[in-house]
PDB file of C-alpha atoms in Angstrom:
ATOM      1  CA  MET A   1      31.953  -3.054  72.904  1.00 95.00           C
ATOM      2  CA  ASN A   2      28.720  -1.139  73.317  1.00 97.00           C
ATOM      3  CA  VAL A   3      25.941  -3.290  74.799  1.00 97.00           C
ATOM      4  CA  ALA A   4      23.493  -1.644  72.382  1.00 96.00           C
ATOM      5  CA  THR A   5      25.268  -3.382  69.491  1.00 96.00           C
ATOM      6  CA  LEU A   6      25.490  -6.854  71.039  1.00 97.00           C
ATOM      7  CA  GLU A   7      23.370  -9.514  69.380  1.00 96.00           C
ATOM      8  CA  GLY A   8      23.201 -13.251  68.789  1.00 97.00           C
ATOM      9  CA  LYS A   9      25.924 -15.389  70.321  1.00 97.00           C
ATOM     10  CA  GLN A  10      27.822 -12.399  71.763  1.00 97.00           C
ATOM     11  CA  LEU A  11      24.760 -11.209  73.641  1.00 98.00           C
ATOM     12  CA  ASP A  12      23.998 -14.767  74.746  1.00 98.00           C
ATOM     13  CA  TYR A  13      27.530 -15.057  76.157  1.00 98.00           C
ATOM     14  CA  TRP A  14      27.109 -11.919  78.268  1.00 98.00           C
ATOM     15  CA  MET A  15      23.728 -13.145  79.496  1.00 98.00           C
ATOM     16  CA  TYR A  16      25.419 -16.465  80.362  1.00 98.00           C
ATOM     17  CA  GLN A  17      27.953 -14.512  82.430  1.00 97.00           C
ATOM     18  CA  HIS A  18      25.104 -12.682  84.161  1.00 98.00           C
ATOM     19  CA  ALA A  19      23.362 -16.005  84.908  1.00 97.00           C
ATOM     20  CA  CYS A  20      26.592 -17.423  86.364  1.00 97.00           C
ATOM     21  CA  GLY A  21      26.765 -14.428  88.688  1.00 96.00           C
ATOM     22  CA  VAL A  22      23.167 -14.890  89.806  1.00 95.00           C
ATOM     23  CA  LEU A  23      23.747 -18.611  90.391  1.00 96.00           C
ATOM     24  CA  GLU A  24      27.156 -17.958  91.971  1.00 97.00           C
ATOM     25  CA  THR A  25      28.883 -20.346  89.572  1.00 96.00           C
ATOM     26  CA  LYS A  26      32.153 -19.927  87.714  1.00 97.00           C
ATOM     27  CA  VAL A  27      32.062 -18.546  84.171  1.00 96.00           C
ATOM     28  CA  SER A  28      33.552 -21.052  81.749  1.00 96.00           C
ATOM     29  CA  GLN A  29      34.103 -20.207  78.088  1.00 96.00           C
ATOM     30  CA  ALA A  30      34.418 -23.948  77.350  1.00 97.00           C
ATOM     31  CA  GLU A  31      31.108 -24.702  79.088  1.00 97.00           C
ATOM     32  CA  PHE A  32      29.414 -21.902  77.177  1.00 98.00           C
ATOM     33  CA  GLU A  33      30.814 -23.023  73.808  1.00 98.00           C
ATOM     34  CA  SER A  34      29.899 -26.699  74.256  1.00 98.00           C
ATOM     35  CA  GLY A  35      26.498 -25.840  75.703  1.00 97.00           C
ATOM     36  CA  TYR A  36      25.776 -23.330  72.958  1.00 98.00           C
ATOM     37  CA  ALA A  37      26.649 -25.913  70.297  1.00 97.00           C
ATOM     38  CA  ALA A  38      24.199 -28.293  71.988  1.00 97.00           C
ATOM     39  CA  GLY A  39      21.406 -25.688  71.962  1.00 96.00           C
ATOM     40  CA  LYS A  40      21.844 -24.407  75.529  1.00 96.00           C
ATOM     41  CA  PHE A  41      22.504 -20.818  76.624  1.00 97.00           C
ATOM     42  CA  GLN A  42      20.675 -19.392  73.598  1.00 97.00           C
ATOM     43  CA  PHE A  43      18.915 -16.792  75.699  1.00 98.00           C
ATOM     44  CA  THR A  44      18.017 -14.547  72.759  1.00 97.00           C
ATOM     45  CA  GLU A  45      15.847 -17.362  71.370  1.00 96.00           C
ATOM     46  CA  ASP A  46      14.148 -18.322  74.670  1.00 96.00           C
ATOM     47  CA  LYS A  47      10.880 -16.400  74.564  1.00 94.00           C
ATOM     48  CA  ALA A  48       9.852 -17.782  77.969  1.00 94.00           C
ATOM     49  CA  LEU A  49      12.689 -15.735  79.489  1.00 95.00           C
ATOM     50  CA  LEU A  50      11.014 -12.432  78.569  1.00 95.00           C
ATOM     51  CA  VAL A  51       8.390 -12.449  81.316  1.00 95.00           C
ATOM     52  CA  ASP A  52      10.931 -13.538  83.947  1.00 95.00           C
ATOM     53  CA  LEU A  53      13.237 -10.664  83.035  1.00 96.00           C
ATOM     54  CA  MET A  54      10.377  -8.158  83.036  1.00 96.00           C
ATOM     55  CA  GLU A  55       9.208  -9.291  86.477  1.00 96.00           C
ATOM     56  CA  ASN A  56      12.602  -9.734  88.155  1.00 94.00           C
ATOM     57  CA  TYR A  57      14.088  -6.453  86.921  1.00 95.00           C
ATOM     58  CA  THR A  58      10.864  -4.387  86.735  1.00 96.00           C
ATOM     59  CA  ILE A  59      11.338  -3.784  83.011  1.00 98.00           C
ATOM     60  CA  ASN A  60       8.772  -1.909  80.959  1.00 97.00           C
ATOM     61  CA  VAL A  61       8.536  -2.867  77.287  1.00 98.00           C
ATOM     62  CA  GLN A  62       6.927  -0.828  74.536  1.00 97.00           C
ATOM     63  CA  ARG A  63       7.094  -0.529  70.772  1.00 97.00           C
ATOM     64  CA  LEU A  64       8.329   2.838  69.511  1.00 93.00           C
ATOM     65  CA  ALA A  65       9.052   3.825  65.916  1.00 90.00           C
ATOM     66  CA  GLY A  66       9.282   0.219  64.748  1.00 93.00           C
ATOM     67  CA  GLU A  67      11.635  -0.945  67.508  1.00 96.00           C
ATOM     68  CA  TRP A  68      11.167  -2.379  70.973  1.00 98.00           C
ATOM     69  CA  LEU A  69      12.233  -0.336  73.988  1.00 97.00           C
ATOM     70  CA  ALA A  70      13.031  -2.047  77.289  1.00 98.00           C
ATOM     71  CA  SER A  71      13.385   0.390  80.173  1.00 98.00           C
ATOM     72  CA  THR A  72      13.747   0.742  83.907  1.00 96.00           C
ATOM     73  CA  SER A  73      14.152   3.982  85.794  1.00 89.00           C
ATOM     74  CA  GLY A  74      17.240   5.604  84.341  1.00 88.00           C
ATOM     75  CA  HIS A  75      18.177   2.939  81.766  1.00 94.00           C
ATOM     76  CA  SER A  76      16.782   1.841  78.405  1.00 96.00           C
ATOM     77  CA  TYR A  77      17.762  -0.228  75.373  1.00 97.00           C
ATOM     78  CA  TYR A  78      16.248  -0.706  71.925  1.00 97.00           C
ATOM     79  CA  ALA A  79      16.194  -3.848  69.765  1.00 97.00           C
ATOM     80  CA  ASP A  80      14.238  -5.546  67.001  1.00 97.00           C
ATOM     81  CA  THR A  81      12.554  -7.836  69.554  1.00 97.00           C
ATOM     82  CA  PRO A  82      11.381  -7.223  73.120  1.00 98.00           C
ATOM     83  CA  LEU A  83      13.486 -10.145  74.372  1.00 98.00           C
ATOM     84  CA  VAL A  84      16.748  -8.821  72.926  1.00 98.00           C
ATOM     85  CA  ALA A  85      15.972  -5.339  74.276  1.00 98.00           C
ATOM     86  CA  CYS A  86      15.413  -6.797  77.763  1.00 98.00           C
ATOM     87  CA  ILE A  87      18.574  -8.909  77.624  1.00 98.00           C
ATOM     88  CA  ARG A  88      20.639  -5.896  76.553  1.00 98.00           C
ATOM     89  CA  LEU A  89      19.178  -3.935  79.450  1.00 98.00           C
ATOM     90  CA  VAL A  90      19.956  -6.661  82.005  1.00 98.00           C
ATOM     91  CA  VAL A  91      23.503  -7.062  80.662  1.00 98.00           C
ATOM     92  CA  ALA A  92      24.036  -3.290  80.880  1.00 97.00           C
ATOM     93  CA  LEU A  93      22.613  -3.138  84.404  1.00 96.00           C
ATOM     94  CA  THR A  94      25.034  -5.887  85.428  1.00 96.00           C
ATOM     95  CA  PHE A  95      28.218  -5.002  83.522  1.00 97.00           C
ATOM     96  CA  GLY A  96      27.755  -1.399  82.378  1.00 94.00           C
ATOM     97  CA  ASN A  97      27.048   0.154  78.984  1.00 95.00           C
ATOM     98  CA  THR A  98      30.245  -1.214  77.479  1.00 95.00           C
ATOM     99  CA  VAL A  99      31.742  -4.683  77.850  1.00 96.00           C
ATOM    100  CA  LYS A 100      35.108  -6.077  76.842  1.00 92.00           C
ATOM    101  CA  GLU A 101      35.229  -7.771  73.493  1.00 81.00           C
ATOM    102  CA  ASP A 102      35.856 -11.515  73.760  1.00 67.00           C
TER     103      ASP A 102
END
């Protein structure tokens, strides 16, 4: 699946996998599902995450032609919101431009 088309829960799941890698913890589909149902791991709704992503991954964000562009040197992703664009970029930097469909 192309990272550029990921959104909502699917994108949150890939960001959860990225976070597990950063924290050196095991990825658990069951943990994600139960946490998501309880309001956790909803990264695409956590506006406070935007600044952290921009700082930690040196992401530039700008509005172009009605969409948000998140970019680093050599990589960029568009989305309807700056947060989703940044999350797509981080997921792609971690896992590549395509990810397996779960």
